[in-house]
Amino acid sequence: MAKKVKRTKAARSIIKTAKSSGSGQSTAMDYFSNYAARMGYGTPSLAEDTQYEMVRLSNNYWLMLTLYRNHWIARKVVDLPAEDMCKAWAKLSCQVPPDDIQKFDRIVERTATPSKVEQAIKWARLFGGAGALICVKGHERYLNEPLDLDDVNPGSYQGLIPFDRWIGIQPATGKVSNDMSRPLDWGLPEAYTVTADQSAQSFEIHSSRILRFTGADVPTPEFQAQVYWGISVLEVIFEELRKRDNASWAMLQIMFRANILAQKNPDLAKLLSGLGASQQALKMFYARMQAQNELLSNQSMLILG
């Protein structure tokens, strides 16, 4: 015989609400809740008061820049994957004559292409997005047109110019691909606006002439909120990074406070209250304490007269 389960008042209320919602349908509510112990869903506990707010840390340019400059863990998180990707560069394995392969390798080395790609990947991981402009000799006047490889003459490749999403490159306004015949470009910018620096002239560059790099992926609404870029890899670890730093500083503070020296002074209460000693005596007391503090070495040795 099955044992009848006694339901709490909160559970009966939830079930009643679930059955009354919809037409003849009941909704399964499988949240754990122990109201008497103040544990689980809907209970007045510290854990249930936890809230998660939408904070777009990737949009905080100076925070990302400061973490990359000053925090060794943040710098490693950004740099190591990018360096590993570009450590062993691509080698041609085909029927091309060895002399042509050597020419290819010399051009790659002369244009510093691996280091430029590595830099673009780093900026994408740090800021959430970056791009590298493909420089082809003779195409300066056709940057807003699609890149046709048949129009690229041998030896005309001049290298890459990397930009991050905040300084140098941004999607052109109102130009997003909706061509279903190009699914790889669907929802991505058709063109980018590239600026050499804050005072230089801006150029509109077709997307086929830009090598695009992004940070961590996000769903479509956030992808659009990030202006068609990803988010910084540091945003995901920021909370854990902050907790680690606070714990590290707390341990350092404990180390400083591990050895506490005490000094008995029967006249301390009189000195501090000002009732049994003059202001001059109090100043002399502070001067003696300061002198002792300066004479006290890191080996806890104090020189006394």
XYZ file of C-alpha atoms in Angstrom, residues 1-290:
290
model
C 0.000 0.000 0.000
C 1.449 3.336 -1.027
C 2.176 5.793 1.760
C 0.330 9.086 1.481
C 2.709 12.044 1.250
C 1.781 15.083 3.305
C 2.216 18.283 1.335
C 3.241 21.550 2.872
C 1.169 24.697 2.518
C 3.724 26.182 0.097
C 3.718 23.029 -2.054
C -0.112 22.939 -2.194
C -0.143 26.594 -3.256
C 2.359 25.958 -6.076
C 0.420 22.923 -7.356
C -2.866 24.835 -7.234
C -1.366 27.729 -9.195
C 0.141 25.335 -11.746
C -3.181 23.530 -12.330
C -5.107 26.758 -12.693
C -2.772 28.076 -15.415
C -3.748 27.084 -18.965
C -6.792 25.241 -20.213
C -6.941 21.790 -18.676
C -3.143 21.541 -18.451
C -0.870 21.415 -15.424
C 2.732 22.597 -15.297
C 5.391 20.485 -13.577
C 7.174 22.473 -10.883
C 10.251 20.481 -9.900
C 12.081 23.073 -7.762
C 13.458 21.788 -4.461
C 11.997 23.668 -1.500
C 12.201 23.091 2.258
C 10.496 26.080 3.826
C 10.986 24.959 7.442
C 14.756 24.642 6.901
C 14.839 27.776 4.731
C 16.443 25.891 1.889
C 15.555 25.865 -1.814
C 13.214 27.795 -4.087
C 11.134 30.600 -2.599
C 12.542 30.356 0.921
C 13.887 33.338 2.931
C 17.546 32.308 2.779
C 20.791 34.022 1.841
C 21.290 31.741 -1.149
C 17.828 32.484 -2.551
C 18.554 36.212 -2.422
C 21.360 35.767 -4.965
C 20.781 37.781 -8.130
C 22.607 37.828 -11.464
C 22.765 41.167 -13.208
C 23.581 41.813 -16.854
C 26.960 43.571 -16.835
C 28.787 43.921 -20.162
C 32.365 44.117 -18.919
C 33.694 43.806 -22.475
C 32.411 47.326 -23.121
C 34.661 48.645 -20.344
C 37.710 49.392 -22.486
C 39.882 50.721 -19.664
C 39.166 47.736 -17.414
C 40.218 45.277 -20.126
C 43.295 47.348 -20.933
C 44.290 47.641 -17.265
C 43.911 43.903 -16.659
C 46.050 43.126 -19.701
C 48.769 45.610 -18.698
C 48.969 44.915 -14.965
C 47.636 41.421 -14.203
C 49.896 38.521 -15.107
C 47.096 35.927 -15.030
C 44.878 37.995 -17.338
C 47.781 38.477 -19.733
C 48.499 34.740 -19.816
C 44.813 33.956 -20.462
C 44.849 36.302 -23.460
C 48.304 35.604 -24.882
C 49.016 31.885 -24.467
C 46.309 30.471 -26.802
C 47.189 33.050 -29.481
C 50.890 32.237 -29.244
C 50.199 28.490 -29.410
C 48.053 28.977 -32.529
C 50.800 30.805 -34.416
C 53.828 28.986 -33.020
C 53.994 26.414 -35.845
C 53.079 28.326 -39.001
C 51.540 26.649 -42.040
C 53.870 24.920 -44.503
C 52.978 24.279 -48.141
C 52.642 20.599 -49.070
C 51.807 20.464 -52.758
C 53.219 19.996 -56.273
C 54.635 23.531 -56.383
C 58.355 23.663 -57.253
C 60.669 24.070 -54.232
C 61.843 27.498 -55.457
C 58.265 28.809 -55.390
C 57.733 27.388 -51.893
C 60.863 29.217 -50.731
C 59.542 32.445 -52.274
C 56.248 31.916 -50.414
C 58.080 31.393 -47.122
C 60.243 34.481 -47.694
C 57.185 36.659 -48.360
C 55.486 35.358 -45.217
C 58.626 36.127 -43.218
C 59.219 39.520 -44.858
C 55.650 40.703 -44.200
C 55.685 39.337 -40.606
C 52.325 37.710 -41.321
C 52.439 35.235 -38.369
C 53.094 37.999 -35.823
C 50.324 40.180 -37.324
C 47.826 37.325 -37.128
C 48.939 36.591 -33.558
C 48.431 40.225 -32.619
C 44.938 40.276 -34.129
C 43.998 37.106 -32.216
C 45.250 38.654 -28.964
C 43.200 41.818 -29.486
C 40.150 39.707 -30.323
C 40.539 37.681 -27.132
C 41.159 40.802 -25.046
C 38.478 43.124 -26.440
C 36.073 40.643 -28.034
C 36.843 41.487 -31.654
C 39.588 42.476 -34.079
C 40.274 42.559 -37.784
C 43.290 42.462 -40.081
C 43.269 44.337 -43.381
C 44.731 42.354 -46.297
C 47.054 44.748 -48.145
C 47.357 44.065 -51.893
C 49.479 46.301 -54.094
C 47.405 48.177 -56.660
C 44.069 47.672 -54.835
C 44.193 50.919 -52.852
C 41.334 52.458 -54.861
C 39.125 49.352 -54.742
C 38.980 48.663 -51.001
C 35.184 48.975 -50.905
C 34.799 46.285 -53.595
C 34.910 42.498 -53.045
C 38.350 40.906 -53.249
C 38.658 38.764 -56.388
C 41.659 36.447 -56.217
C 41.845 36.408 -60.025
C 42.704 40.122 -59.867
C 45.610 39.581 -57.455
C 48.935 39.600 -59.300
C 51.799 37.375 -58.130
C 54.014 39.143 -55.619
C 51.442 41.851 -54.851
C 50.675 40.700 -51.298
C 52.141 43.273 -48.912
C 51.031 41.986 -45.499
C 48.362 42.556 -42.864
C 47.397 45.546 -40.718
C 45.667 44.451 -37.472
C 43.081 46.611 -35.691
C 41.084 46.021 -32.523
C 37.356 46.659 -32.309
C 37.740 49.913 -30.379
C 40.694 51.535 -32.142
C 40.778 51.116 -35.897
C 37.898 48.988 -37.159
C 34.149 48.826 -36.718
C 31.271 47.419 -38.791
C 29.814 49.835 -41.324
C 26.377 51.082 -40.242
C 23.374 49.308 -41.748
C 25.351 46.857 -43.891
C 24.664 43.299 -42.722
C 24.640 40.276 -44.999
C 21.250 38.579 -45.536
C 22.230 36.600 -48.636
C 21.117 32.988 -48.101
C 23.488 31.814 -50.854
C 26.375 32.746 -48.505
C 25.431 31.128 -45.194
C 28.918 31.668 -43.726
C 28.448 35.438 -44.035
C 24.813 35.488 -42.831
C 24.266 38.128 -40.165
C 27.799 39.478 -40.435
C 28.784 42.965 -41.622
C 29.168 43.418 -45.366
C 31.700 46.203 -44.866
C 33.879 47.752 -42.179
C 35.043 51.273 -41.461
C 38.794 51.368 -40.915
C 40.641 54.337 -39.378
C 44.419 54.544 -39.076
C 44.222 56.828 -36.016
C 41.855 59.358 -34.469
C 42.845 62.161 -36.847
C 43.202 60.172 -40.058
C 40.614 59.680 -42.756
C 38.279 56.691 -42.510
C 37.934 54.122 -45.283
C 35.126 51.703 -46.018
C 36.542 48.213 -46.596
C 34.615 45.271 -48.017
C 34.407 42.333 -45.632
C 36.250 40.033 -48.074
C 39.370 42.145 -47.530
C 39.240 41.777 -43.736
C 40.381 38.788 -41.711
C 37.841 38.727 -38.896
C 38.661 37.526 -35.360
C 36.236 37.398 -32.412
C 36.361 36.590 -28.724
C 33.971 34.305 -26.872
C 30.675 33.717 -28.731
C 27.351 34.993 -27.379
C 23.699 34.465 -28.468
C 22.211 36.628 -31.204
C 20.775 39.468 -29.040
C 24.109 39.932 -27.266
C 25.971 39.485 -30.566
C 24.055 42.458 -31.903
C 24.551 44.389 -28.657
C 28.297 43.858 -29.078
C 28.068 45.396 -32.572
C 28.648 42.026 -34.282
C 31.685 41.090 -32.217
C 32.148 38.550 -29.437
C 33.025 39.273 -25.809
C 36.371 39.376 -24.050
C 37.655 36.090 -22.630
C 38.443 38.042 -19.444
C 34.770 38.813 -18.872
C 34.005 35.150 -18.195
C 36.754 34.773 -15.576
C 36.539 38.247 -14.054
C 34.622 37.229 -10.912
C 36.973 34.325 -10.156
C 39.959 36.577 -10.871
C 38.690 39.153 -8.405
C 38.088 36.512 -5.721
C 41.583 35.114 -6.260
C 43.173 38.560 -5.896
C 41.222 39.323 -2.720
C 42.228 35.964 -1.250
C 45.875 36.588 -2.196
C 45.920 40.023 -0.555
C 44.152 38.633 2.526
C 46.856 35.964 2.910
C 49.552 38.632 2.593
C 47.837 40.696 5.274
C 47.700 37.663 7.568
C 51.438 37.133 7.070
C 52.141 40.733 8.125
C 49.971 40.281 11.193
C 51.417 36.879 12.141
C 53.889 38.447 14.597
C 52.331 41.061 16.838
C 54.580 42.836 19.354
C 52.996 44.218 22.519
C 54.254 46.806 24.961
C 52.777 47.467 28.373
C 52.422 51.086 29.428
C 50.551 51.799 32.681
C 50.125 55.456 31.711
C 48.506 54.766 28.306
C 44.957 55.501 29.424
C 46.007 58.818 30.969
C 47.926 59.832 27.876
C 45.078 59.057 25.487
C 42.348 60.594 27.644
C 44.302 63.796 28.226
C 43.165 63.920 31.858
C 46.411 62.835 33.531
C 48.949 64.128 31.000
C 49.591 67.236 28.983
C 49.479 67.548 25.189
C 53.259 67.817 25.195
C 53.542 64.475 26.991
C 51.183 62.917 24.448
C 53.283 64.253 21.540
C 56.447 62.872 23.137
C 54.731 59.494 23.553
C 53.811 59.396 19.847
C 57.362 60.455 18.944
C 58.822 57.594 21.001
C 56.460 55.080 19.364
C 57.382 56.363 15.904
